[in-house]
Coordinates of C-alpha atoms in Angstrom, one line a residue:
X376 CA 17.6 4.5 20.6
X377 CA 20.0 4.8 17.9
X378 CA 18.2 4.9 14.7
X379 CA 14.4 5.8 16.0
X380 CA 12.9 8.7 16.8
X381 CA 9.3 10.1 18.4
X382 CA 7.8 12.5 18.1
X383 CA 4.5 14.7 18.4
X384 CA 2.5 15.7 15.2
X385 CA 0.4 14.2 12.4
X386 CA 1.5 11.4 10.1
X387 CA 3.1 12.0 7.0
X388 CA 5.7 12.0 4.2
X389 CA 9.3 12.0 4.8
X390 CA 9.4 14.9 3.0
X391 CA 7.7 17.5 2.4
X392 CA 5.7 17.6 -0.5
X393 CA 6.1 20.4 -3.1
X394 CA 4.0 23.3 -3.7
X395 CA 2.3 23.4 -7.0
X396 CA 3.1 26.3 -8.6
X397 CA 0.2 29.2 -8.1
X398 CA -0.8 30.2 -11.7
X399 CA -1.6 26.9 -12.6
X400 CA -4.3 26.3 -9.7
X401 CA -4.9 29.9 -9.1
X402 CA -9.3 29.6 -8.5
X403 CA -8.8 33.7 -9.3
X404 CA -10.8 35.0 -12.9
X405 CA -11.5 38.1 -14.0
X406 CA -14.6 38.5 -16.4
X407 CA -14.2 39.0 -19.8
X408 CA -14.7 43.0 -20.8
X409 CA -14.5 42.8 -24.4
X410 CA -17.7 43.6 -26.4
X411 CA -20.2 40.5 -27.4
X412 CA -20.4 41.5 -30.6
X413 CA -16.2 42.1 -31.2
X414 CA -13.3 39.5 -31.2
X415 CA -10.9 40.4 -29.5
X416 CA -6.9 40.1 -31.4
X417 CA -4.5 38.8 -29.1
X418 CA -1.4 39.2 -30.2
X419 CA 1.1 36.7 -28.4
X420 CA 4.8 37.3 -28.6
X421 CA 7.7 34.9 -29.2
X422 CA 9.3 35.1 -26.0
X423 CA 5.4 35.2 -23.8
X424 CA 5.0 31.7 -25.8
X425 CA 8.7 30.5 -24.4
X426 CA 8.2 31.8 -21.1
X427 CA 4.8 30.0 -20.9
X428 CA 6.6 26.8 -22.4
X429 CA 9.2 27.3 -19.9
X430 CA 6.1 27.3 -16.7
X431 CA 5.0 24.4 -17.9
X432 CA 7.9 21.9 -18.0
X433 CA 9.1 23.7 -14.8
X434 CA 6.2 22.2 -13.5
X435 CA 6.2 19.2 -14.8
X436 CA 9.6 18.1 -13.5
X437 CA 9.6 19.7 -10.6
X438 CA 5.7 18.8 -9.3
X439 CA 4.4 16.3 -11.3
X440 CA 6.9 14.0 -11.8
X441 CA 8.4 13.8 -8.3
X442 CA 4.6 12.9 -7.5
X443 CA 4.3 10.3 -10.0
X444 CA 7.2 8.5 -8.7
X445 CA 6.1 9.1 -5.0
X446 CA 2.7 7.1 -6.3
X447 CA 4.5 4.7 -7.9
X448 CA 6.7 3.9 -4.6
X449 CA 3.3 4.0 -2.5
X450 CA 1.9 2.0 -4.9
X451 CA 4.3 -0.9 -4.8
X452 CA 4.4 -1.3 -1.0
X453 CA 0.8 -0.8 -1.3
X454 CA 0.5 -3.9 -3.4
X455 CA 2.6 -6.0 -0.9
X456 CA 0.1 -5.5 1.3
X457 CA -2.9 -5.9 -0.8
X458 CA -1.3 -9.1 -2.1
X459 CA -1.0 -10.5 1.4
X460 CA -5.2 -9.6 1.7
X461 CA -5.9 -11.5 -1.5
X462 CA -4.1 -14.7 -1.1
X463 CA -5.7 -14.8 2.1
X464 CA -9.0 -14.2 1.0
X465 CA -8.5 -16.4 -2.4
X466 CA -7.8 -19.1 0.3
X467 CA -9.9 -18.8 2.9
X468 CA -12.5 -16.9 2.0
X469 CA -11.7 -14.7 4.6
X470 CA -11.9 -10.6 4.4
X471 CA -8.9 -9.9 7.1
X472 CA -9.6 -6.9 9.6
X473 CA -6.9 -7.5 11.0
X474 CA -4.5 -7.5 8.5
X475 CA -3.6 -3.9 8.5
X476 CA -2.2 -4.5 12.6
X477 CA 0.1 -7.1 11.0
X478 CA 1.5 -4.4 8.8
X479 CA 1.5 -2.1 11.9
X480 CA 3.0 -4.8 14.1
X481 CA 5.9 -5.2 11.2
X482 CA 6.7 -1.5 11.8
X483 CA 6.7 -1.6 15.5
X484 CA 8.9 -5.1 15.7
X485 CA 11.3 -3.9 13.2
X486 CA 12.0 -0.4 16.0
X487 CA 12.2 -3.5 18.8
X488 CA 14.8 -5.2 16.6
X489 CA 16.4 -1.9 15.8
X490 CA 17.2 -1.2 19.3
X491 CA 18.9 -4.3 19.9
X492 CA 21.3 -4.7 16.9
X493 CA 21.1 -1.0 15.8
X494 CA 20.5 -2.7 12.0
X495 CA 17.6 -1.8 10.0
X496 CA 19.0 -5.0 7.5
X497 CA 18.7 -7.3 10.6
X498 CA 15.3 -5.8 11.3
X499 CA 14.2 -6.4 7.7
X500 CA 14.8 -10.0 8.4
X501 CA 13.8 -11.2 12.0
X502 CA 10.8 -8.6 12.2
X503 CA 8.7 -10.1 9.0
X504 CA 9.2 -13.8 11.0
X505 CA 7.9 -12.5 14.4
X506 CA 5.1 -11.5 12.7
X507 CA 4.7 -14.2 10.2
X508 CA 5.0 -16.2 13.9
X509 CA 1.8 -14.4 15.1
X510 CA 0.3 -14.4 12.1
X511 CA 0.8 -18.4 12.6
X512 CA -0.5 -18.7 16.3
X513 CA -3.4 -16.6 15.1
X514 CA -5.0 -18.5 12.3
X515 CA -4.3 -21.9 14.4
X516 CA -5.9 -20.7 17.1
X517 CA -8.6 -18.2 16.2
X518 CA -9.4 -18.2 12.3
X519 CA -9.8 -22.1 12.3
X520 CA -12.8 -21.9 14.2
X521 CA -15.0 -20.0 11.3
X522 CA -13.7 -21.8 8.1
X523 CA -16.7 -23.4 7.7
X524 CA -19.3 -20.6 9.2
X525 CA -20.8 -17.8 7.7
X526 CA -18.3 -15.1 6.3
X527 CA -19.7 -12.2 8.9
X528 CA -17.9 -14.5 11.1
X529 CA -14.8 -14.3 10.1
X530 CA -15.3 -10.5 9.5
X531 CA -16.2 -10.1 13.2
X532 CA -13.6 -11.9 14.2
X533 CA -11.0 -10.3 12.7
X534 CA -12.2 -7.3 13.3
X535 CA -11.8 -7.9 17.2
X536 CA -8.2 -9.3 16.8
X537 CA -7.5 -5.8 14.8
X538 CA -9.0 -4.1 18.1
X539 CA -6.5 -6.6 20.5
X540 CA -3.1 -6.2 18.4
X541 CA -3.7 -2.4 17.7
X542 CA -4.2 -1.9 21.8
X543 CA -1.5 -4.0 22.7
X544 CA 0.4 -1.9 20.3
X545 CA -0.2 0.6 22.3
X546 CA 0.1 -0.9 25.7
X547 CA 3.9 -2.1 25.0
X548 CA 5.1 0.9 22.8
X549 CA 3.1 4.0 24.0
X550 CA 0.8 6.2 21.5
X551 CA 3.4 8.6 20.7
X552 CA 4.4 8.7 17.2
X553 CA 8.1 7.4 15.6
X554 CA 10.0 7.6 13.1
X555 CA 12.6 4.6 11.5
X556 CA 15.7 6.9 10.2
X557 CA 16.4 5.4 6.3
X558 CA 19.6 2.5 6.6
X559 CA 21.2 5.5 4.2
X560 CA 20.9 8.8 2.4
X561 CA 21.2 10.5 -0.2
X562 CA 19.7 11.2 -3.7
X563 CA 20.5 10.2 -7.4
X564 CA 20.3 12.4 -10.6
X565 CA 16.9 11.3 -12.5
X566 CA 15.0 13.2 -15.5
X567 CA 16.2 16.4 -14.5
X568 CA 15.6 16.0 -11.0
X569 CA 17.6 14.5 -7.5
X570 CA 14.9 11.5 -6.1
X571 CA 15.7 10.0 -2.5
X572 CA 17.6 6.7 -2.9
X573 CA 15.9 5.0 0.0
X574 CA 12.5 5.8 -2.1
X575 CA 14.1 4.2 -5.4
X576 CA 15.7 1.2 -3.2
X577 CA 11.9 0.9 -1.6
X578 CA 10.7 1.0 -5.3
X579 CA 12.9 -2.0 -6.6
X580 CA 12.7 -4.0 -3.2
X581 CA 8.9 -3.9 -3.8
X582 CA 9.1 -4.7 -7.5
X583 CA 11.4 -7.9 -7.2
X584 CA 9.6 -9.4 -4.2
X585 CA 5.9 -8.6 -6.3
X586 CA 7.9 -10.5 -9.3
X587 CA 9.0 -13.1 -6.4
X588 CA 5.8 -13.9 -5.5
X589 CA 4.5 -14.3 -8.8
X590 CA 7.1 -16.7 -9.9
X591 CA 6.7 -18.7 -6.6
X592 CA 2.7 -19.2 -7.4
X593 CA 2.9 -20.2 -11.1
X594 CA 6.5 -22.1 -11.4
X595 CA 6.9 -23.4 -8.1
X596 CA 4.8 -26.6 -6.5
X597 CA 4.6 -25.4 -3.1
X598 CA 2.9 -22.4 -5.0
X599 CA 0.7 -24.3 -7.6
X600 CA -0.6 -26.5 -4.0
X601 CA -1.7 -22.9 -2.8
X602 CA -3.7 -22.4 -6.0
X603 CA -5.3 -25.6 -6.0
X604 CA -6.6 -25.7 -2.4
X605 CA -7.9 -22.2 -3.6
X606 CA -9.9 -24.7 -6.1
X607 CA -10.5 -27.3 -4.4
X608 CA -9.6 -27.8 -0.7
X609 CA -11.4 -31.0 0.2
X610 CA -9.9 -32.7 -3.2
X611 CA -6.3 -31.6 -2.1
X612 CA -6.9 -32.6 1.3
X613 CA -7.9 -36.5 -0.6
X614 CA -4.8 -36.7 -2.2
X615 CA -3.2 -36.5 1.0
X616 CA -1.5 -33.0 1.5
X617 CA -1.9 -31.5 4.4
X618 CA -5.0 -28.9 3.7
X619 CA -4.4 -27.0 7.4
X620 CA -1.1 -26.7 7.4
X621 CA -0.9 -25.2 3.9
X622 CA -3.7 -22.6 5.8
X623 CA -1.7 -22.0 8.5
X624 CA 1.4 -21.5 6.3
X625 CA 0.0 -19.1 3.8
X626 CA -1.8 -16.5 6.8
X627 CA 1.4 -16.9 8.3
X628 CA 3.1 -16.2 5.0
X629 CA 0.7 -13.1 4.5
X630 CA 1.2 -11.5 7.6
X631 CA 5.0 -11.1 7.2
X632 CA 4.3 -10.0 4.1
X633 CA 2.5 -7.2 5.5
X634 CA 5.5 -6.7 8.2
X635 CA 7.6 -6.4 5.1
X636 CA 5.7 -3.6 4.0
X637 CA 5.0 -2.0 7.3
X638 CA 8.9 -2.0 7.7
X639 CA 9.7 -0.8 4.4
X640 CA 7.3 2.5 4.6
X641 CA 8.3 2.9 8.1
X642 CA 11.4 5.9 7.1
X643 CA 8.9 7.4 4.9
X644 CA 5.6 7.5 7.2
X645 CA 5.6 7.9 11.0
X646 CA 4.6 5.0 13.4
X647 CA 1.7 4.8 15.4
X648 CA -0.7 2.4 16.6
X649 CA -3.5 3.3 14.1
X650 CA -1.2 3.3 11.4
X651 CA -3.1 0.0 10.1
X652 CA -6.6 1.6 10.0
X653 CA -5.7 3.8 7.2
X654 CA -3.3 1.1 5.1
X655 CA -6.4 -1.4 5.6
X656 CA -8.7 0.8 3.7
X657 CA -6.8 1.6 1.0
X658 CA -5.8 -2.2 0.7
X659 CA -9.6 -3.8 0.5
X660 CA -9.7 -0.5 -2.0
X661 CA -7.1 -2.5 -3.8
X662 CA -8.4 -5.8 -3.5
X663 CA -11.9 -4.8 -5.0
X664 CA -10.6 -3.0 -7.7
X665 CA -8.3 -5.9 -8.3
X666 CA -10.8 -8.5 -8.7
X667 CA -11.6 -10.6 -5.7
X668 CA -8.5 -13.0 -5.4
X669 CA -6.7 -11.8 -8.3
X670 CA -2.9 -11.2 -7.5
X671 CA -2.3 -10.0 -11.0
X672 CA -5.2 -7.6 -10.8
X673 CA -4.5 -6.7 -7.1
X674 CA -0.6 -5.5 -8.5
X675 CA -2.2 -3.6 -10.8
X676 CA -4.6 -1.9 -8.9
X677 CA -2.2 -1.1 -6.4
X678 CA -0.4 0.9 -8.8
X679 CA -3.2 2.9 -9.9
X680 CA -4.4 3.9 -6.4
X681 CA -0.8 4.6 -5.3
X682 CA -0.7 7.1 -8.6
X683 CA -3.9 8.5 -8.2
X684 CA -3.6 9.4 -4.6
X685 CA 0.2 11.0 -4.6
X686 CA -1.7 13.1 -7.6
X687 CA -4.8 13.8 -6.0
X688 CA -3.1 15.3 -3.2
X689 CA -1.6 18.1 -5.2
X690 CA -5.0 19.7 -5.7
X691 CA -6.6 18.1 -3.2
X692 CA -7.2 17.7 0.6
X693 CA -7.1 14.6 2.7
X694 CA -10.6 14.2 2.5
X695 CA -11.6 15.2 -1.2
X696 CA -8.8 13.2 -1.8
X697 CA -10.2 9.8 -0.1
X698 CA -13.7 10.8 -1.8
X699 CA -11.8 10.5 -5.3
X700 CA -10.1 7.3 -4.6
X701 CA -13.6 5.8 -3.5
X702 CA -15.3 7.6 -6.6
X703 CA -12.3 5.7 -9.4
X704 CA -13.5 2.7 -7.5
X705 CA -17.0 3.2 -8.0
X706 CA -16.8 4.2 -11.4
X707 CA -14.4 0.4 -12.0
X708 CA -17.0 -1.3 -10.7
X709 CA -19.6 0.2 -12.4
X710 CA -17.5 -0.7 -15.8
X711 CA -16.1 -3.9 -14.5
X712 CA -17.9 -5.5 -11.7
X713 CA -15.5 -7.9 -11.1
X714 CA -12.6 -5.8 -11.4
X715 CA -9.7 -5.5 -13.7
X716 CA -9.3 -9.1 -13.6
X717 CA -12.9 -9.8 -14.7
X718 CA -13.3 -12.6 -12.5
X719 CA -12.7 -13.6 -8.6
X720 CA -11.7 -16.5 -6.6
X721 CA -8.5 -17.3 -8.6
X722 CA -4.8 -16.8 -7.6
X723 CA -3.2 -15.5 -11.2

């Protein structure tokens, strides 16, 4: 299949992250042997003070800044997806399990599409409305039936549809893992440096359809109806709009968001049916941090998770790494309860 590949391994970048260099994270000290009672002179020359000056922006452009913009790329696919969560949950009061297979689903519909018209364009298009189409059939059929039921409902719930897409995932394409190849190569001079072009296309294609969004929900009507059945469902529903299809429209709307965002990331991370479980966490991370329903917030958020975790993982393991991102979100909410928005329930 021209255009997709699998294979065995672990999921991961694209590319391979660099090495820090060793005498800046060296855990190695020797023990001071000078006298207590004496200062030691230390006399530094000229060219040890240029060398050292030299280390350091060495590593700045060639480790740090590379892994800002990698966060900064994660981070705005990673707000796609966490805007998609919000909306939903601003809306229907819903926290949506499943929402992560919709991203997952995105990825694995955009390789269907890709082996029929060998386009990852024509993928970017048709595989966000097959999903959106699911996400559509799901919410008329399942989520309807706990609107007005306690919220653990709705969390089981979608937590068992997460279970059904992410096995039928695997049912129709296999466990193995895959890889979408980037619709084109190449890198482009930056700050000293060569950065992938598919990463700074993914960075701007994230950034305008974030802006996109934001426009729709504050200049648009279809966007200000959104926000006030966030309000006030049962007075919208008075004036005679149509209170369930604007539901079904908006988890529809969400879940080929996700798709989007799915596809997108595809080139960069490999494919696999538990591809979602991961994204998800990170997401409600987002969400939280954001302010319950807050897009703006959410955005932000996203961003500052994305950062911290392409940083963290220069000093860092997997693991110490998903303690940190849990330990900025407990010290956030510790500050700011309600997030960087302050407040919750709202779609600005």
């Amino acid at each position: 299949m021209r255009g997709v590949h699998a294979r065995q391994g672990q999921p991961g970048s694209s590319t391979a992250r660099p090495r820090p260099c060793c005498g800046f994270l060296s855990t190695n000290r020797t023990r001071s042997i000078w006298p207590l009672t004496e200062s030691p002179s230390v006399n530094i020359s000229a060219s040890t003070r240029t060398s050292t000056i030299d280390v350091v922006v060495d590593y700045v452009l060639t480790v740090l800044l590379p892994q800002l913009l990698h966060g900064l790329v994660f981070g705005a696919a990673l707000g796609l997806l966490a805007l998609g969560l919000t909306v939903i949950f601003g809306l229907l009061g819903v926290m949506n399990f499943a929402h992560g297979e919709l991203y997952m689903l995105g990825a694995y519909a955009g390789i269907a599409v890709i082996g029929v018209t060998h386009s990852f364009w024509v993928a970017l298009l048709v595989a966000p409305l097959l999903v959106g189409v699911v996400g559509a059939v799901t919410e008329m059929t399942t989520l309807r039936l706990v609107y007005n039921r306690e919220p653990l409902y709705g969390l089981i719930l979608t937590f068992g549809l997460a279970l059904v897409f992410r096995e039928g995932a695997r049912q129709i394409w296999g466990g193995d893992m895959r890889r979408i190849l980037p619709p084109f190569t190449g890198s482009t001079p930056l700050l000293g440096m060569t950065y992938p072009d598919y990463r700074l296309f993914l960075l701007a294609a994230s950034s305008l359809i974030l802006l996109a969004l934001w426009l729709f929900f504050t200049r648009t009507r279809a966007g200000i109806v959104v926000r006030a059945a966030v309000q006030d469902a049962e007075m919208l529903d008075g004036l005679g709009v149509d209170v369930r299809r604007v539901f079904t429209l908006t988890f529809a709307a969400s879940g080929a968001l996700a798709a989007v965002a799915g596809l997108l990331l595809a080139p960069i991370f490999t494919v696999y049916p538990q591809m979602g479980v991961e994204m998800i966490l990170l997401a409600f991370i987002v969400v939280i941090l954001g302010g319950m329903g807050s897009m703006g917030g959410s955005v932000a958020a996203a961003f500052v998770i994305g950062i911290a975790q392409s940083l963290f993982s220069l000093w860092m393991n997997p693991q110490r790494v998903a303690i940190a991102i849990f330990g900025i979100m407990i010290v956030v909410l510790i500050v700011r309860p309600r997030g960087f928005a302050g407040r919750e329930g709202v779609l600005e």
